[in-house]
Short mmCIF file of C-alpha atoms in Angstrom, two decimals:
data_model
loop_
_atom_site.label_atom_id
_atom_site.label_comp_id
_atom_site.label_asym_id
_atom_site.label_seq_id
_atom_site.Cartn_x
_atom_site.Cartn_y
_atom_site.Cartn_z
CA MET Y 1 0.00 0.00 0.00
CA ALA Y 2 2.88 2.34 0.71
CA THR Y 3 3.88 2.03 -2.92
CA SER Y 4 0.65 3.51 -4.22
CA ARG Y 5 0.99 7.20 -4.89
CA LEU Y 6 -2.76 7.55 -4.48
CA VAL Y 7 -2.89 6.53 -0.88
CA ALA Y 8 -2.44 9.39 1.50
CA PRO Y 9 -1.34 8.33 4.99
CA GLU Y 10 -4.61 9.42 6.56
CA LEU Y 11 -6.41 6.99 4.31
CA ALA Y 12 -3.95 4.18 4.75
CA SER Y 13 -4.21 4.38 8.53
CA ILE Y 14 -7.94 3.71 8.54
CA LYS Y 15 -8.66 0.14 9.48
CA VAL Y 16 -9.22 -2.20 6.60
CA GLN Y 17 -11.87 -4.82 7.07
CA GLY Y 18 -11.28 -7.41 4.44
CA LEU Y 19 -12.33 -6.06 1.12
CA THR Y 20 -11.53 -8.41 -1.69
CA ARG Y 21 -11.26 -7.69 -5.34
CA GLU Y 22 -14.07 -10.16 -5.88
CA ALA Y 23 -16.27 -7.90 -3.82
CA PHE Y 24 -16.19 -5.54 -6.75
CA LEU Y 25 -17.37 -8.18 -9.16
CA MET Y 26 -14.35 -7.38 -11.18
CA ARG Y 27 -14.09 -10.40 -13.38
CA SER Y 28 -12.21 -8.77 -16.18
CA THR Y 29 -8.84 -7.09 -16.16
CA LEU Y 30 -10.42 -3.79 -16.96
CA ALA Y 31 -9.87 -0.81 -14.77
CA ALA Y 32 -12.69 1.69 -14.32
CA GLY Y 33 -15.23 3.61 -16.29
CA ALA Y 34 -18.62 5.19 -16.41
CA ALA Y 35 -21.96 5.55 -18.05
CA TYR Y 36 -23.99 8.35 -19.40
CA GLY Y 37 -25.96 10.84 -17.46
CA ALA Y 38 -29.47 10.44 -16.23
CA MET Y 39 -30.66 13.28 -18.39
CA SER Y 40 -29.24 11.87 -21.57
CA ALA Y 41 -29.13 8.21 -20.66
CA THR Y 42 -32.30 7.04 -22.32
CA GLY Y 43 -31.32 8.22 -25.76
CA LEU Y 44 -28.00 6.48 -25.56
CA ILE Y 45 -29.00 3.23 -24.05
CA SER Y 46 -30.42 1.54 -27.09
CA SER Y 47 -27.30 2.14 -29.12
CA ALA Y 48 -25.07 1.27 -26.19
CA LEU Y 49 -26.92 -2.02 -25.93
CA ALA Y 50 -25.90 -2.87 -29.44
CA ASP Y 51 -22.17 -2.88 -28.88
CA ALA Y 52 -21.43 -2.95 -25.16
CA GLY Y 53 -20.20 -6.32 -24.03
CA GLY Y 54 -19.85 -7.73 -20.53
CA GLY Y 55 -16.61 -5.80 -20.17
CA ASP Y 56 -18.39 -2.49 -20.22
CA VAL Y 57 -20.86 -3.63 -17.58
CA ASP Y 58 -17.97 -4.61 -15.33
CA ILE Y 59 -16.42 -1.20 -15.85
CA LEU Y 60 -19.74 0.48 -15.13
CA ASN Y 61 -20.09 -1.47 -11.90
CA TYR Y 62 -16.62 -0.48 -10.85
CA ALA Y 63 -17.43 3.15 -11.57
CA LEU Y 64 -20.68 2.76 -9.66
CA THR Y 65 -18.73 1.65 -6.61
CA LEU Y 66 -16.58 4.76 -6.79
CA GLU Y 67 -19.64 6.96 -7.18
CA PHE Y 68 -21.38 5.24 -4.23
CA LEU Y 69 -18.31 6.05 -2.17
CA GLU Y 70 -18.28 9.70 -3.17
CA THR Y 71 -22.02 10.12 -2.68
CA GLU Y 72 -21.90 8.63 0.79
CA PHE Y 73 -18.85 10.71 1.64
CA TYR Y 74 -20.49 14.02 0.77
CA THR Y 75 -23.85 13.01 2.24
CA ARG Y 76 -22.23 12.39 5.61
CA ALA Y 77 -19.96 15.42 5.26
CA ALA Y 78 -22.96 17.69 4.69
CA LYS Y 79 -24.40 16.51 7.99
CA GLN Y 80 -21.31 16.12 10.12
CA VAL Y 81 -18.56 18.57 9.24
CA LYS Y 82 -18.51 21.67 11.41
CA GLY Y 83 -16.96 25.00 10.58
CA LEU Y 84 -17.51 25.14 6.85
CA SER Y 85 -18.12 28.48 5.20
CA LYS Y 86 -21.38 29.04 3.36
CA TYR Y 87 -19.63 28.44 0.04
CA GLU Y 88 -18.02 25.26 1.34
CA ASN Y 89 -21.41 24.04 2.53
CA ASP Y 90 -22.98 24.82 -0.83
CA LEU Y 91 -20.10 23.10 -2.59
CA THR Y 92 -20.48 20.00 -0.41
CA LYS Y 93 -24.17 19.74 -1.25
CA GLU Y 94 -23.55 20.37 -4.94
CA LEU Y 95 -20.92 17.63 -5.05
CA ARG Y 96 -23.20 15.28 -3.12
CA ASP Y 97 -26.00 15.86 -5.61
CA ASN Y 98 -23.70 15.47 -8.63
CA GLU Y 99 -22.28 12.18 -7.33
CA GLY Y 100 -25.79 10.98 -6.53
CA ALA Y 101 -26.83 11.74 -10.10
CA HIS Y 102 -23.84 9.71 -11.31
CA VAL Y 103 -24.97 6.77 -9.15
CA ASP Y 104 -28.49 6.94 -10.58
CA ALA Y 105 -27.27 7.17 -14.16
CA LEU Y 106 -24.77 4.34 -13.80
CA THR Y 107 -27.35 2.12 -12.12
CA ALA Y 108 -29.91 2.77 -14.85
CA THR Y 109 -27.39 2.14 -17.61
CA ILE Y 110 -26.15 -1.14 -16.12
CA LYS Y 111 -29.74 -2.36 -15.90
CA GLN Y 112 -30.50 -1.30 -19.45
CA LEU Y 113 -27.43 -3.19 -20.63
CA GLY Y 114 -28.82 -6.30 -18.97
CA GLY Y 115 -26.33 -6.22 -16.12
CA LYS Y 116 -26.85 -6.23 -12.40
CA PRO Y 117 -25.76 -3.13 -10.50
CA VAL Y 118 -23.47 -3.87 -7.56
CA ALA Y 119 -24.92 -3.37 -4.12
CA LYS Y 120 -23.88 -0.24 -2.29
CA PRO Y 121 -21.02 -1.20 0.03
CA MET Y 122 -20.90 -0.25 3.71
CA PHE Y 123 -18.55 2.66 4.08
CA GLN Y 124 -16.39 4.04 6.86
CA PHE Y 125 -14.52 7.29 6.81
CA GLY Y 126 -12.53 7.28 10.03
CA GLY Y 127 -11.78 10.81 11.18
CA ALA Y 128 -12.49 12.42 7.84
CA PHE Y 129 -15.36 14.52 9.20
CA ALA Y 130 -13.71 15.55 12.45
CA SER Y 131 -12.65 18.90 11.06
CA ARG Y 132 -12.94 21.11 8.02
CA THR Y 133 -9.30 20.46 7.24
CA ALA Y 134 -9.60 16.68 7.45
CA TYR Y 135 -12.75 16.68 5.33
CA LEU Y 136 -11.36 18.84 2.55
CA LYS Y 137 -8.13 16.86 2.48
CA THR Y 138 -9.98 13.60 2.02
CA ALA Y 139 -12.31 15.14 -0.55
CA ASN Y 140 -9.25 16.34 -2.49
CA VAL Y 141 -7.79 12.83 -2.53
CA LEU Y 142 -11.10 11.23 -3.50
CA GLU Y 143 -11.72 13.60 -6.41
CA ASP Y 144 -8.18 13.36 -7.79
CA THR Y 145 -8.44 9.60 -7.44
CA GLY Y 146 -11.74 9.57 -9.28
CA VAL Y 147 -10.29 11.54 -12.19
CA SER Y 148 -7.34 9.19 -12.57
CA ALA Y 149 -9.60 6.14 -12.30
CA TYR Y 150 -11.87 7.26 -15.11
CA ASN Y 151 -8.96 8.44 -17.24
CA GLY Y 152 -7.24 5.08 -16.81
CA ALA Y 153 -10.28 3.06 -17.73
CA ALA Y 154 -11.93 5.05 -20.46
CA PRO Y 155 -9.67 3.85 -23.30
CA MET Y 156 -10.74 0.28 -22.51
CA ILE Y 157 -14.44 0.92 -22.93
CA LYS Y 158 -15.81 -0.80 -26.00
CA SER Y 159 -19.03 1.10 -26.65
CA VAL Y 160 -18.50 4.57 -28.04
CA ASP Y 161 -21.60 5.74 -26.19
CA VAL Y 162 -20.40 4.44 -22.85
CA LEU Y 163 -17.08 6.16 -23.60
CA ALA Y 164 -18.86 9.45 -24.23
CA ALA Y 165 -20.58 8.97 -20.91
CA ALA Y 166 -17.33 8.27 -19.08
CA GLY Y 167 -15.91 11.45 -20.57
CA SER Y 168 -18.95 13.40 -19.45
CA ILE Y 169 -18.58 12.20 -15.88
CA VAL Y 170 -14.80 12.50 -15.62
CA GLN Y 171 -15.00 16.10 -16.73
CA VAL Y 172 -17.29 16.81 -13.82
CA GLU Y 173 -15.02 14.94 -11.40
CA ALA Y 174 -12.10 17.06 -12.61
CA ARG Y 175 -14.14 20.20 -12.00
CA HIS Y 176 -14.92 18.98 -8.48
CA ALA Y 177 -11.24 18.31 -7.86
CA ALA Y 178 -10.32 21.82 -8.93
CA MET Y 179 -12.99 23.42 -6.74
CA ILE Y 180 -12.00 21.44 -3.66
CA ARG Y 181 -8.35 22.25 -4.31
CA LEU Y 182 -9.16 25.97 -4.58
CA VAL Y 183 -10.81 26.07 -1.17
CA ARG Y 184 -7.75 24.28 0.21
CA ASP Y 185 -5.53 26.93 -1.37
CA ARG Y 186 -3.88 24.27 -3.47
CA PRO Y 187 -3.17 24.49 -7.20
CA PRO Y 188 -6.42 23.45 -8.92
CA ALA Y 189 -4.62 21.84 -11.84
CA PRO Y 190 -1.23 20.79 -10.56
CA ARG Y 191 -0.30 18.69 -13.55
CA SER Y 192 -0.27 19.50 -17.23
CA PHE Y 193 -1.48 15.97 -17.93
CA ASP Y 194 -3.76 14.26 -15.44
CA ALA Y 195 -2.78 10.81 -14.30
CA ALA Y 196 -4.42 7.63 -15.54
CA SER Y 197 -4.50 5.01 -12.83
CA GLU Y 198 -4.85 1.31 -13.09
CA MET Y 199 -7.48 -0.62 -11.20
CA ASP Y 200 -5.03 -1.97 -8.63
CA GLU Y 201 -4.02 1.52 -7.59
CA ILE Y 202 -7.61 2.64 -7.26
CA LEU Y 203 -8.67 -0.42 -5.34
CA LYS Y 204 -5.87 0.15 -2.88
CA ALA Y 205 -6.79 3.78 -2.52
CA ILE Y 206 -10.45 3.18 -1.71
CA LYS Y 207 -10.08 -0.04 0.25
CA PRO Y 208 -9.82 1.64 3.63
CA PHE Y 209 -13.23 3.23 3.11
CA ILE Y 210 -15.08 -0.04 2.68
CA LYS Y 211 -16.27 -2.15 5.57
CA GLY Y 212 -15.86 -5.88 5.21
CA MET W 1 3.18 13.32 6.15
CA THR W 2 -0.19 14.09 4.77
CA ASP W 3 0.95 17.13 2.92
CA SER W 4 3.84 15.34 1.37
CA ALA W 5 1.56 12.58 0.21
CA LEU W 6 -0.80 15.06 -1.33
CA ARG W 7 2.05 16.87 -2.97
CA GLU W 8 3.11 13.55 -4.38
CA ILE W 9 -0.30 13.17 -5.93
CA ALA W 10 -0.13 16.71 -7.18
CA ASP W 11 3.37 16.84 -8.54
CA ASP W 12 4.13 13.25 -9.43
CA PRO W 13 6.87 13.76 -12.02
CA SER W 14 6.38 10.25 -13.37
CA SER W 15 2.98 11.21 -14.73
CA ARG W 16 4.58 13.42 -17.34
CA LYS W 17 7.12 10.81 -18.24
CA ARG W 18 4.41 8.21 -18.53
CA PHE W 19 2.38 10.53 -20.67
CA PHE W 20 5.14 11.08 -23.19
CA LYS W 21 5.99 7.41 -23.12
CA MET W 22 2.38 6.68 -23.84
CA LEU W 23 2.48 8.97 -26.84
CA GLY W 24 5.54 7.42 -28.36
CA GLY W 25 9.21 8.14 -28.26
CA ALA W 26 11.93 5.91 -26.95
CA GLY W 27 9.74 3.34 -25.28
CA ALA W 28 6.82 3.63 -27.64
CA VAL W 29 6.59 0.04 -28.76
CA SER W 30 6.99 -1.51 -25.34
CA ALA W 31 4.64 1.00 -23.75
CA ALA W 32 2.00 0.30 -26.34
CA THR W 33 2.43 -3.42 -25.85
CA VAL W 34 2.06 -3.15 -22.11
CA PHE W 35 -0.91 -0.86 -22.53
CA LEU W 36 -2.70 -3.24 -24.85
CA ALA W 37 -1.86 -6.20 -22.65
CA ALA W 38 -3.43 -4.35 -19.76
CA CYS W 39 -6.58 -3.97 -21.79
CA GLY W 40 -7.01 -7.70 -21.81
CA ASP W 41 -7.50 -9.91 -24.80
CA ASP W 42 -9.48 -8.46 -27.58
CA ASP W 43 -10.73 -11.45 -29.46
CA ASP W 44 -11.90 -9.54 -32.48
CA GLU W 45 -8.59 -7.88 -33.09
CA ALA W 46 -6.65 -11.04 -32.39
CA ALA W 47 -8.71 -12.96 -34.89
CA ALA W 48 -8.59 -10.40 -37.65
CA PRO W 49 -5.83 -7.82 -37.71
CA PRO W 50 -7.03 -4.62 -39.39
CA ALA W 51 -6.10 -4.11 -43.00
CA ALA W 52 -3.29 -1.68 -43.77
CA SER W 53 -5.71 0.74 -45.41
CA GLU W 54 -7.85 0.78 -42.29
CA VAL W 55 -4.84 1.54 -40.13
CA LYS W 56 -3.98 4.44 -42.42
CA ASP W 57 -7.53 5.80 -42.35
CA ASN W 58 -7.61 5.61 -38.55
CA ASN W 59 -4.26 7.34 -38.37
CA ASN W 60 -5.41 10.14 -40.66
CA SER W 61 -8.60 10.55 -38.69
CA ASP W 62 -6.66 10.84 -35.42
CA LEU W 63 -4.29 13.35 -37.01
CA LYS W 64 -7.25 15.51 -37.90
CA VAL W 65 -8.51 15.47 -34.32
CA LEU W 66 -5.02 16.17 -32.98
CA ASN W 67 -4.51 19.15 -35.27
CA TYR W 68 -7.88 20.56 -34.24
CA ALA W 69 -6.88 20.19 -30.59
CA LEU W 70 -3.51 21.76 -31.36
CA THR W 71 -5.22 24.81 -32.85
CA LEU W 72 -7.23 25.30 -29.66
CA GLU W 73 -4.16 24.84 -27.47
CA PHE W 74 -2.21 27.38 -29.55
CA LEU W 75 -5.06 29.80 -28.98
CA GLU W 76 -5.16 29.23 -25.22
CA ALA W 77 -1.39 29.35 -24.81
CA ASP W 78 -1.18 32.61 -26.72
CA PHE W 79 -4.02 34.15 -24.74
CA TYR W 80 -2.32 33.49 -21.40
CA LYS W 81 0.96 34.77 -22.82
CA GLN W 82 -0.68 38.05 -23.83
CA VAL W 83 -2.57 38.34 -20.55
CA ILE W 84 0.63 37.99 -18.55
CA ALA W 85 2.52 40.38 -20.84
CA SER W 86 -0.27 42.97 -20.52
CA GLY W 87 0.44 43.44 -16.82
CA LEU W 88 -3.30 43.57 -16.14
CA VAL W 89 -3.13 40.90 -13.47
CA LYS W 90 -1.89 42.45 -10.23
CA ASP W 91 -3.18 39.93 -7.69
CA ALA W 92 -0.37 37.49 -6.93
CA LYS W 93 -2.64 34.46 -6.64
CA VAL W 94 -4.42 35.12 -9.92
CA ALA W 95 -1.11 35.93 -11.62
CA SER W 96 0.40 32.66 -10.49
CA LEU W 97 -2.64 30.74 -11.74
CA ALA W 98 -2.51 32.47 -15.13
CA LYS W 99 1.18 31.73 -15.42
CA LYS W 100 0.73 28.10 -14.46
CA PHE W 101 -2.25 27.61 -16.79
CA GLY W 102 -0.34 29.27 -19.62
CA GLN W 103 2.65 26.97 -19.11
CA THR W 104 0.32 24.00 -19.09
CA GLU W 105 -1.30 25.01 -22.37
CA GLN W 106 2.16 25.45 -23.87
CA GLU W 107 3.02 21.91 -22.76
CA HIS W 108 -0.17 20.69 -24.42
CA VAL W 109 0.94 22.44 -27.62
CA GLU W 110 4.30 20.71 -27.50
CA ALA W 111 2.87 17.29 -26.66
CA LEU W 112 0.28 17.46 -29.41
CA SER W 113 2.84 18.67 -31.97
CA ALA W 114 5.17 15.83 -31.03
CA THR W 115 2.36 13.29 -31.26
CA ILE W 116 1.29 14.52 -34.69
CA LYS W 117 4.88 14.20 -35.94
CA LYS W 118 5.20 10.71 -34.45
CA LEU W 119 2.08 9.65 -36.32
CA GLY W 120 3.64 10.92 -39.53
CA GLY W 121 1.52 14.06 -39.77
CA LYS W 122 2.31 17.74 -40.02
CA PRO W 123 1.34 19.98 -37.10
CA VAL W 124 -0.77 22.96 -38.14
CA ASP W 125 0.76 26.41 -37.79
CA ALA W 126 -0.24 28.53 -34.84
CA PRO W 127 -3.28 30.61 -35.79
CA LYS W 128 -3.02 34.39 -35.84
CA THR W 129 -4.93 35.55 -32.78
CA LYS W 130 -6.88 38.66 -31.92
CA PHE W 131 -7.05 39.20 -28.17
CA GLN W 132 -6.33 42.94 -28.01
CA PRO W 133 -10.02 43.96 -27.97
CA THR W 134 -10.51 41.68 -24.96
CA LEU W 135 -7.38 42.96 -23.24
CA ASP W 136 -8.55 46.52 -23.78
CA LYS W 137 -11.67 45.80 -21.77
CA GLY W 138 -9.65 45.20 -18.62
CA LEU W 139 -8.96 42.48 -16.11
CA LYS W 140 -12.53 41.37 -15.44
CA ALA W 141 -13.27 40.82 -19.12
CA VAL W 142 -9.96 39.05 -19.56
CA LEU W 143 -10.58 36.57 -16.75
CA GLU W 144 -14.15 35.98 -17.87
CA THR W 145 -12.91 35.27 -21.37
CA ALA W 146 -10.35 32.84 -19.99
CA ALA W 147 -13.09 31.10 -18.00
CA THR W 148 -15.30 30.83 -21.07
CA VAL W 149 -12.47 29.63 -23.32
CA GLU W 150 -11.51 26.90 -20.84
CA ASN W 151 -15.12 25.69 -20.71
CA LEU W 152 -15.02 25.66 -24.48
CA GLY W 153 -11.78 23.68 -24.48
CA ALA W 154 -13.15 21.05 -22.13
CA ALA W 155 -16.31 20.69 -24.23
CA ALA W 156 -14.21 20.47 -27.39
CA TYR W 157 -12.09 17.58 -26.10
CA LEU W 158 -15.19 15.79 -24.84
CA GLY W 159 -16.72 16.18 -28.28
CA GLN W 160 -13.81 14.34 -29.87
CA ALA W 161 -13.49 11.37 -27.49
CA GLY W 162 -15.64 9.11 -29.64
CA ASN W 163 -13.82 10.09 -32.83
CA ILE W 164 -10.36 9.00 -31.72
CA LYS W 165 -9.35 5.59 -33.02
CA SER W 166 -6.09 4.90 -31.22
CA LYS W 167 -6.26 3.99 -27.54
CA GLU W 168 -2.98 5.75 -26.91
CA VAL W 169 -4.18 8.98 -28.52
CA LEU W 170 -7.45 8.68 -26.60
CA ALA W 171 -5.59 8.26 -23.32
CA ALA W 172 -3.54 11.35 -24.14
CA ALA W 173 -6.61 13.39 -25.03
CA LEU W 174 -8.28 12.35 -21.77
CA ALA W 175 -5.22 13.38 -19.76
CA ILE W 176 -5.51 16.85 -21.31
CA HIS W 177 -9.33 16.99 -21.20
CA SER W 178 -9.56 16.75 -17.43
CA VAL W 179 -6.89 19.43 -17.03
CA GLU W 180 -8.91 21.80 -19.21
CA ALA W 181 -11.89 20.99 -16.99
CA ARG W 182 -9.88 21.85 -13.88
CA HIS W 183 -8.83 25.17 -15.44
CA ALA W 184 -12.41 25.89 -16.41
CA ALA W 185 -13.81 25.22 -12.95
CA ALA W 186 -11.13 27.20 -11.16
CA LEU W 187 -11.44 30.26 -13.41
CA ASN W 188 -15.22 30.27 -13.30
CA ILE W 189 -15.12 30.24 -9.50
CA LEU W 190 -12.47 32.96 -9.46
CA VAL W 191 -14.51 35.28 -11.67
CA GLY W 192 -17.51 34.81 -9.41
CA ARG W 193 -19.72 32.82 -11.73
CA GLY W 194 -20.26 30.09 -9.17
CA PHE W 195 -21.46 26.69 -10.28
CA GLY W 196 -23.54 28.04 -13.16
CA ASP W 197 -27.14 27.20 -13.85
CA GLY W 198 -26.45 23.57 -14.77
CA LYS W 199 -28.43 24.01 -17.94
CA GLY W 200 -25.59 24.37 -20.38
CA GLY W 201 -23.73 27.25 -21.89
CA LEU W 202 -20.16 28.23 -21.17
CA GLU W 203 -20.51 30.04 -17.87
CA GLY W 204 -19.99 28.52 -14.45
CA ALA W 205 -17.82 25.89 -12.83
CA LEU W 206 -20.44 23.21 -13.48
CA PRO W 207 -22.31 24.69 -16.44
CA ASP W 208 -23.98 21.39 -17.35
CA GLY W 209 -24.55 20.16 -13.81
CA ALA W 210 -23.52 16.57 -13.08
CA PHE W 211 -22.94 15.61 -16.72
CA ALA W 212 -20.66 17.67 -18.94
CA LYS W 213 -21.85 18.21 -22.47
CA PRO W 214 -19.64 17.87 -25.54
CA MET W 215 -19.39 20.44 -28.32
CA SER W 216 -18.95 19.73 -31.99
CA GLU W 217 -15.93 21.00 -33.87
CA ALA W 218 -18.13 23.34 -35.91
CA ALA W 219 -19.67 24.89 -32.79
CA VAL W 220 -16.28 25.31 -31.12
CA LEU W 221 -14.68 26.91 -34.17
CA LYS W 222 -17.59 29.29 -34.44
CA ALA W 223 -17.22 30.25 -30.77
CA VAL W 224 -13.49 30.98 -31.04
CA LYS W 225 -13.82 32.90 -34.29
CA PRO W 226 -13.81 36.32 -32.60
CA PHE W 227 -10.34 35.51 -31.27
CA LEU W 228 -8.88 34.64 -34.67
CA ALA W 229 -7.33 37.40 -36.74
#
């Protein structure tokens, strides 16, 4: 775990309770991905059905897990974190709603493709909501991780429509990352080329958040 | 500890190396092999390798997309250059962002040019730009234009994702796309546009809400026309 550049120490120190790769229903070697938005999903689904194989469903389920994680994170943050400014509160709720919309869209798309959406895991966030600083730090890591997960997986998506959807979502994740970084007084776009992470790196990074 | 880990995420120098490796260069063949291996077996391709003519068509199609992207990056890089040279930006934080974003766009220009050459194409020349009327309007107009142009850039890359044939070129475009999105969000917040109405358009940090919308090449070229001499 120490070798993963995505795992910040505060994440690594949270107790891990036996998540397995199988828990993600990751049967393929594919990394991560996404589906299209709720608003536009219906129009895309029929054509996505035509050329999306099982691989895309696996990718969608992996993405769904990441989006479940983010949704739960911001839902709890909105209730628990003290000392946020009005803007930070608004931002938290906006991010929560965006991630929730991603969950809904991914779930709908997986079903339309004939797949079975993964169940929402049980999450734990350790001390992430104990302070404004801790919350924003974890949010920063989660959003940057999300961007690199989607970027790493998108080239492996078979359906051009599912790819368009992954692009649509990753752009929003990147915007989230920049906004969270700004409130932390960190460079919003630290790299000229965003990272593309492989599944193993992502799984390591989010493992501490998932209860066994 | 925490800060250093975050800095590592932020400044990971290997990401740039990996990016250029991905695009070609010294380790191009091995990188591509590893990349494809990581994608898993593709039965279709294994069974029937594409004909030479198809490879050429795909290559030409990717070159077209890359040169379109290069034109937009030239435009962005030049805009930041002129903004910095104008001395309009006094605030240290905004100045440092503009400088950083400008450097990034310049790196995109160089990476795209190199990729086009590697694929056997010819990079387009930098377009002649016309930013003086914007600069004359002052700092607020300048930053708002930057915010709009970055939203445009993000939408432009998104619009091309499905047109790119090569997985390596797609990965490269994605690595740039999300950076344009970061620039767009940051600038829109800085100029006070907030999240936007979520209903589309080019204003706001989240102008399309939870799902970013793509823009066609024709629409993008029309939108940047006022900035071309």
